[in-house]
């Protein structure tokens, strides 16, 4: 890599300013506000606020609703991450054996990733629509009276399916790229050493994919936790009622619908800590990661 | 230990490219066969058909009377050493060597004994816990050898296993590989494009050209009676000098003038004449049978010298140890008896 040496160290900082400004305005400032707000009780009209210490936090984590949403979020994240990874890996394995190197298929699958979450949600609504949705029809034909937005677990199913469907392509691309970077000769050596295909995958290919898989796991957890907001909002048509929501969605509900700014801030601070932990885990792992050469 | 029979084997790739044409030969038990030829001549393709990594389009390969055309690579009882070693990057040296045995359902104790024995043989014992990325090129090469040996296969396959090593290590390993193979007595097929490897290691050499076998023979046969112009010029460094000439009234004459001493008296007509650079002597004085030589320049390799010049108007290289007669003194050249090769001008085939 070519290194450019600046004579005055100020110039690089000048170049960084726009980026830093954006981060400050859209991230650090709101984050700071959230942390501050989480220690205050604000009246709904914003006229006055009272310092209440950790009350917002204790109220939040002891609230039975919060605990149940947290439990649902945990389950939702686990299920979404598991299925998006597992299905993507399955597809990648199949694709890898069929097309060593063909790019069109990869690009086609990548398109799905270019769809914004709310749009994915809209597709989901069509899919699960009470009157015309094909999924609803299929469910009914096997005796499942599927009602999106009415039955708690039916809504949960729809959320999982749309979220998984949306995430598969990116996982697929990463897995496929990972598989295609396993040297041909290593596969061939395995072919000579090991008569069983599944065993070769398990002992040789998958371990070489492990760094990719771990990276994707973190990405998928983050996705299920945070990026599914748009999907959920559209599927619930903005009216969650007693349908399942995730922690992020609850922050929005409590803050903007419930006007409980203090509680909502406390919740977002908890989520920020969660992101921080995920990031640390990821960086720790990346550092220790074995570089195979 | 096994013998291998290759019967009219052809390889036609899906794109229609005919990479191996009618390969037909027999490998004896314990023999070390070297496949040699220029890049792209189909050496690897042929080797990979032995391994089962490439389908056999037509024909048959049999290892010990068992036709292996439809047998999985892992069931053929072979082991292969790859050019870039193809070690499993995530496994330690020990696991790299043990993997095949484990998958062949050998007991833990047997695996331990086998791996330790081979590790000792190859000086790998202190490296058993390392990953391939923590090894030098030469060490990786030995691990690749070890992985092949530990399976005690019927047939070793090598695809240019030494080509990634530096010159010194390569000549060491050449001897090492051959010694191991002799001790173990395992039938081996070794691919290389390095003719020194071919000459020094092989029991028999198979020379390939554009998918066709040009000649099969011991290194001595290949050197002393090359079957074609291709073999004559491919094997030997510097390559054999090729001159135009022909038989005229029973004598072999150069197109540029001069009679070449030759034992046979072919039919009249043009031929290609091959003379090895090391089978001629330069001299200052004319003697009976000597041909006039025009000196151009000398490449000095220390122990030997390559004298470049013209013979009958055509480029000619002389390989010599003599200090005395080089430079412009070298005015004449005499050809050692019985070292002239004659080939058909059209087919390139040897005429005896
Ligand atoms: N999968 C393939 N499809 C079509 N042609 C191929 C394929 N693999 C190899 N070939 C062609 O077959 C010929 C022989 O290839 P091969 O790899 O056997 O050469 P080689 O003698 O081992 O050469 P090198 O010394 O460079 O390794 C080459 O011309 C190559 O282009
Ligand atoms: Mg090759």
Short mmCIF file of C-alpha atoms in Angstrom, two decimals, chain B residues 44-215:
data_model
loop_
_atom_site.label_atom_id
_atom_site.label_comp_id
_atom_site.label_asym_id
_atom_site.label_seq_id
_atom_site.Cartn_x
_atom_site.Cartn_y
_atom_site.Cartn_z
CA UNK B 44 -1.11 -33.28 -14.50
CA UNK B 45 -4.22 -34.40 -16.33
CA UNK B 46 -2.84 -37.92 -16.68
CA UNK B 47 -1.71 -38.00 -13.05
CA UNK B 48 -5.08 -36.74 -11.84
CA UNK B 49 -6.77 -39.56 -13.72
CA UNK B 50 -4.70 -42.00 -11.67
CA UNK B 51 -5.95 -40.24 -8.55
CA UNK B 52 -9.58 -40.10 -9.62
CA UNK B 53 -9.65 -36.30 -9.49
CA UNK B 54 -10.34 -36.26 -13.22
CA UNK B 55 -12.68 -38.62 -15.08
CA UNK B 56 -11.22 -40.98 -17.64
CA UNK B 57 -12.94 -40.20 -20.95
CA UNK B 58 -12.11 -43.51 -22.61
CA UNK B 59 -9.80 -46.36 -21.76
CA UNK B 60 -8.96 -47.98 -18.44
CA UNK B 61 -6.59 -47.58 -15.54
CA UNK B 62 -6.09 -50.66 -13.41
CA UNK B 63 -4.20 -50.77 -10.12
CA UNK B 64 -3.27 -54.38 -9.34
CA UNK B 65 -5.84 -55.77 -11.77
CA UNK B 66 -8.64 -53.70 -10.24
CA UNK B 67 -10.03 -51.28 -12.80
CA UNK B 68 -10.36 -48.01 -10.89
CA UNK B 69 -12.20 -45.89 -13.46
CA UNK B 70 -15.30 -45.70 -11.25
CA UNK B 71 -13.63 -45.95 -7.86
CA UNK B 72 -13.67 -42.91 -5.54
CA UNK B 73 -10.28 -41.25 -4.95
CA UNK B 74 -10.36 -42.22 -1.29
CA UNK B 75 -10.96 -45.88 -2.15
CA UNK B 76 -8.14 -46.24 -4.67
CA UNK B 77 -5.45 -46.76 -2.07
CA UNK B 78 -3.32 -43.94 -3.44
CA UNK B 79 -1.71 -40.88 -1.90
CA UNK B 80 -0.87 -37.65 -3.64
CA UNK B 81 1.61 -34.85 -3.00
CA UNK B 82 0.50 -31.56 -4.52
CA UNK B 83 2.62 -28.77 -5.93
CA UNK B 84 1.53 -26.26 -3.28
CA UNK B 85 1.22 -29.06 -0.73
CA UNK B 86 -2.52 -28.56 -0.08
CA UNK B 87 -2.14 -29.01 3.67
CA UNK B 88 -5.24 -28.45 5.77
CA UNK B 89 -4.56 -24.96 7.14
CA UNK B 90 -6.63 -25.37 10.30
CA UNK B 91 -5.07 -28.66 11.37
CA UNK B 92 -1.78 -29.27 13.12
CA UNK B 93 0.90 -31.29 11.38
CA UNK B 94 -0.17 -34.30 13.42
CA UNK B 95 -3.80 -33.92 12.41
CA UNK B 96 -2.89 -33.34 8.80
CA UNK B 97 -1.14 -36.69 8.79
CA UNK B 98 -3.77 -38.47 10.87
CA UNK B 99 -6.86 -37.28 9.01
CA UNK B 100 -6.79 -39.89 6.25
CA UNK B 101 -6.13 -42.72 8.70
CA UNK B 102 -8.91 -41.55 10.97
CA UNK B 103 -11.35 -41.49 8.09
CA UNK B 104 -10.17 -44.95 7.10
CA UNK B 105 -11.37 -46.00 10.57
CA UNK B 106 -7.98 -46.93 11.97
CA UNK B 107 -7.70 -47.20 15.75
CA UNK B 108 -6.27 -44.30 17.75
CA UNK B 109 -3.26 -46.34 18.84
CA UNK B 110 -2.46 -47.45 15.30
CA UNK B 111 -2.71 -43.86 14.07
CA UNK B 112 -0.42 -42.62 16.84
CA UNK B 113 2.17 -45.29 16.03
CA UNK B 114 2.01 -44.67 12.28
CA UNK B 115 2.24 -40.89 12.55
CA UNK B 116 5.11 -40.97 15.05
CA UNK B 117 7.03 -43.40 12.88
CA UNK B 118 6.68 -41.32 9.73
CA UNK B 119 7.36 -38.09 11.64
CA UNK B 120 10.61 -39.59 12.85
CA UNK B 121 11.52 -40.71 9.35
CA UNK B 122 11.07 -37.15 8.05
CA UNK B 123 12.37 -35.23 11.10
CA UNK B 124 8.91 -33.84 11.73
CA UNK B 125 8.61 -34.91 15.36
CA UNK B 126 9.29 -31.44 16.85
CA UNK B 127 6.80 -29.87 14.43
CA UNK B 128 3.81 -32.12 15.10
CA UNK B 129 1.89 -29.48 17.06
CA UNK B 130 2.40 -26.66 14.58
CA UNK B 131 -0.07 -25.37 12.05
CA UNK B 132 1.07 -25.26 8.40
CA UNK B 133 1.27 -21.45 8.54
CA UNK B 134 4.02 -21.80 11.13
CA UNK B 135 6.25 -23.88 8.88
CA UNK B 136 8.84 -23.05 6.25
CA UNK B 137 8.29 -24.10 2.64
CA UNK B 138 10.65 -27.03 2.98
CA UNK B 139 8.94 -28.18 6.18
CA UNK B 140 5.52 -27.97 4.54
CA UNK B 141 6.84 -30.06 1.72
CA UNK B 142 7.98 -32.71 4.17
CA UNK B 143 4.61 -32.67 5.90
CA UNK B 144 2.94 -33.21 2.54
CA UNK B 145 5.28 -36.15 1.97
CA UNK B 146 4.53 -37.44 5.44
CA UNK B 147 0.79 -37.22 4.89
CA UNK B 148 1.21 -39.35 1.79
CA UNK B 149 3.58 -41.89 3.35
CA UNK B 150 1.61 -42.40 6.55
CA UNK B 151 -1.30 -43.90 4.65
CA UNK B 152 1.00 -46.62 3.26
CA UNK B 153 -0.71 -46.51 -0.12
CA UNK B 154 -0.25 -48.79 -3.07
CA UNK B 155 0.67 -45.89 -5.30
CA UNK B 156 2.30 -42.51 -4.73
CA UNK B 157 1.37 -39.66 -7.03
CA UNK B 158 3.50 -36.51 -7.11
CA UNK B 159 2.58 -33.36 -9.03
CA UNK B 160 5.70 -31.19 -9.23
CA UNK B 161 6.22 -31.51 -5.48
CA UNK B 162 9.60 -29.76 -5.44
CA UNK B 163 8.95 -26.87 -7.79
CA UNK B 164 8.22 -24.38 -4.97
CA UNK B 165 11.56 -24.98 -3.24
CA UNK B 166 14.80 -23.12 -3.82
CA UNK B 167 17.44 -24.78 -5.97
CA UNK B 168 19.55 -26.13 -3.13
CA UNK B 169 16.67 -27.60 -1.18
CA UNK B 170 15.25 -29.02 -4.37
CA UNK B 171 18.34 -31.05 -5.13
CA UNK B 172 18.43 -32.28 -1.53
CA UNK B 173 14.79 -33.29 -1.58
CA UNK B 174 15.22 -34.98 -4.94
CA UNK B 175 17.59 -37.43 -3.34
CA UNK B 176 15.48 -37.67 -0.20
CA UNK B 177 12.28 -38.48 -2.07
CA UNK B 178 14.00 -41.11 -4.14
CA UNK B 179 15.63 -42.69 -1.08
CA UNK B 180 12.30 -42.85 0.77
CA UNK B 181 10.58 -44.35 -2.23
CA UNK B 182 13.26 -47.02 -2.56
CA UNK B 183 13.09 -47.88 1.14
CA UNK B 184 9.31 -48.09 1.10
CA UNK B 185 9.18 -49.81 -2.28
CA UNK B 186 5.96 -48.02 -3.21
CA UNK B 187 5.14 -47.70 -6.90
CA UNK B 188 5.28 -44.01 -7.82
CA UNK B 189 4.27 -41.66 -10.59
CA UNK B 190 6.04 -38.32 -10.48
CA UNK B 191 5.20 -35.32 -12.64
CA UNK B 192 7.82 -32.70 -13.41
CA UNK B 193 8.87 -30.40 -16.17
CA UNK B 194 12.41 -30.38 -14.84
CA UNK B 195 14.50 -32.74 -16.91
CA UNK B 196 17.20 -32.98 -14.25
CA UNK B 197 14.60 -34.38 -11.86
CA UNK B 198 13.40 -36.71 -14.56
CA UNK B 199 16.86 -38.02 -15.42
CA UNK B 200 18.10 -38.40 -11.86
CA UNK B 201 15.01 -39.85 -10.21
CA UNK B 202 13.28 -42.05 -12.74
CA UNK B 203 13.46 -45.77 -13.25
CA UNK B 204 11.64 -45.00 -16.47
CA UNK B 205 10.68 -41.70 -18.04
CA UNK B 206 7.48 -41.04 -19.97
CA UNK B 207 7.95 -38.06 -22.29
CA UNK B 208 4.69 -36.33 -23.17
CA UNK B 209 4.13 -33.81 -25.93
CA UNK B 210 0.76 -32.16 -26.59
CA UNK B 211 -1.09 -35.02 -24.88
CA UNK B 212 0.75 -37.80 -26.74
CA UNK B 213 3.42 -40.08 -25.35
CA UNK B 214 6.58 -39.50 -27.38
CA UNK B 215 8.76 -42.09 -25.70
#
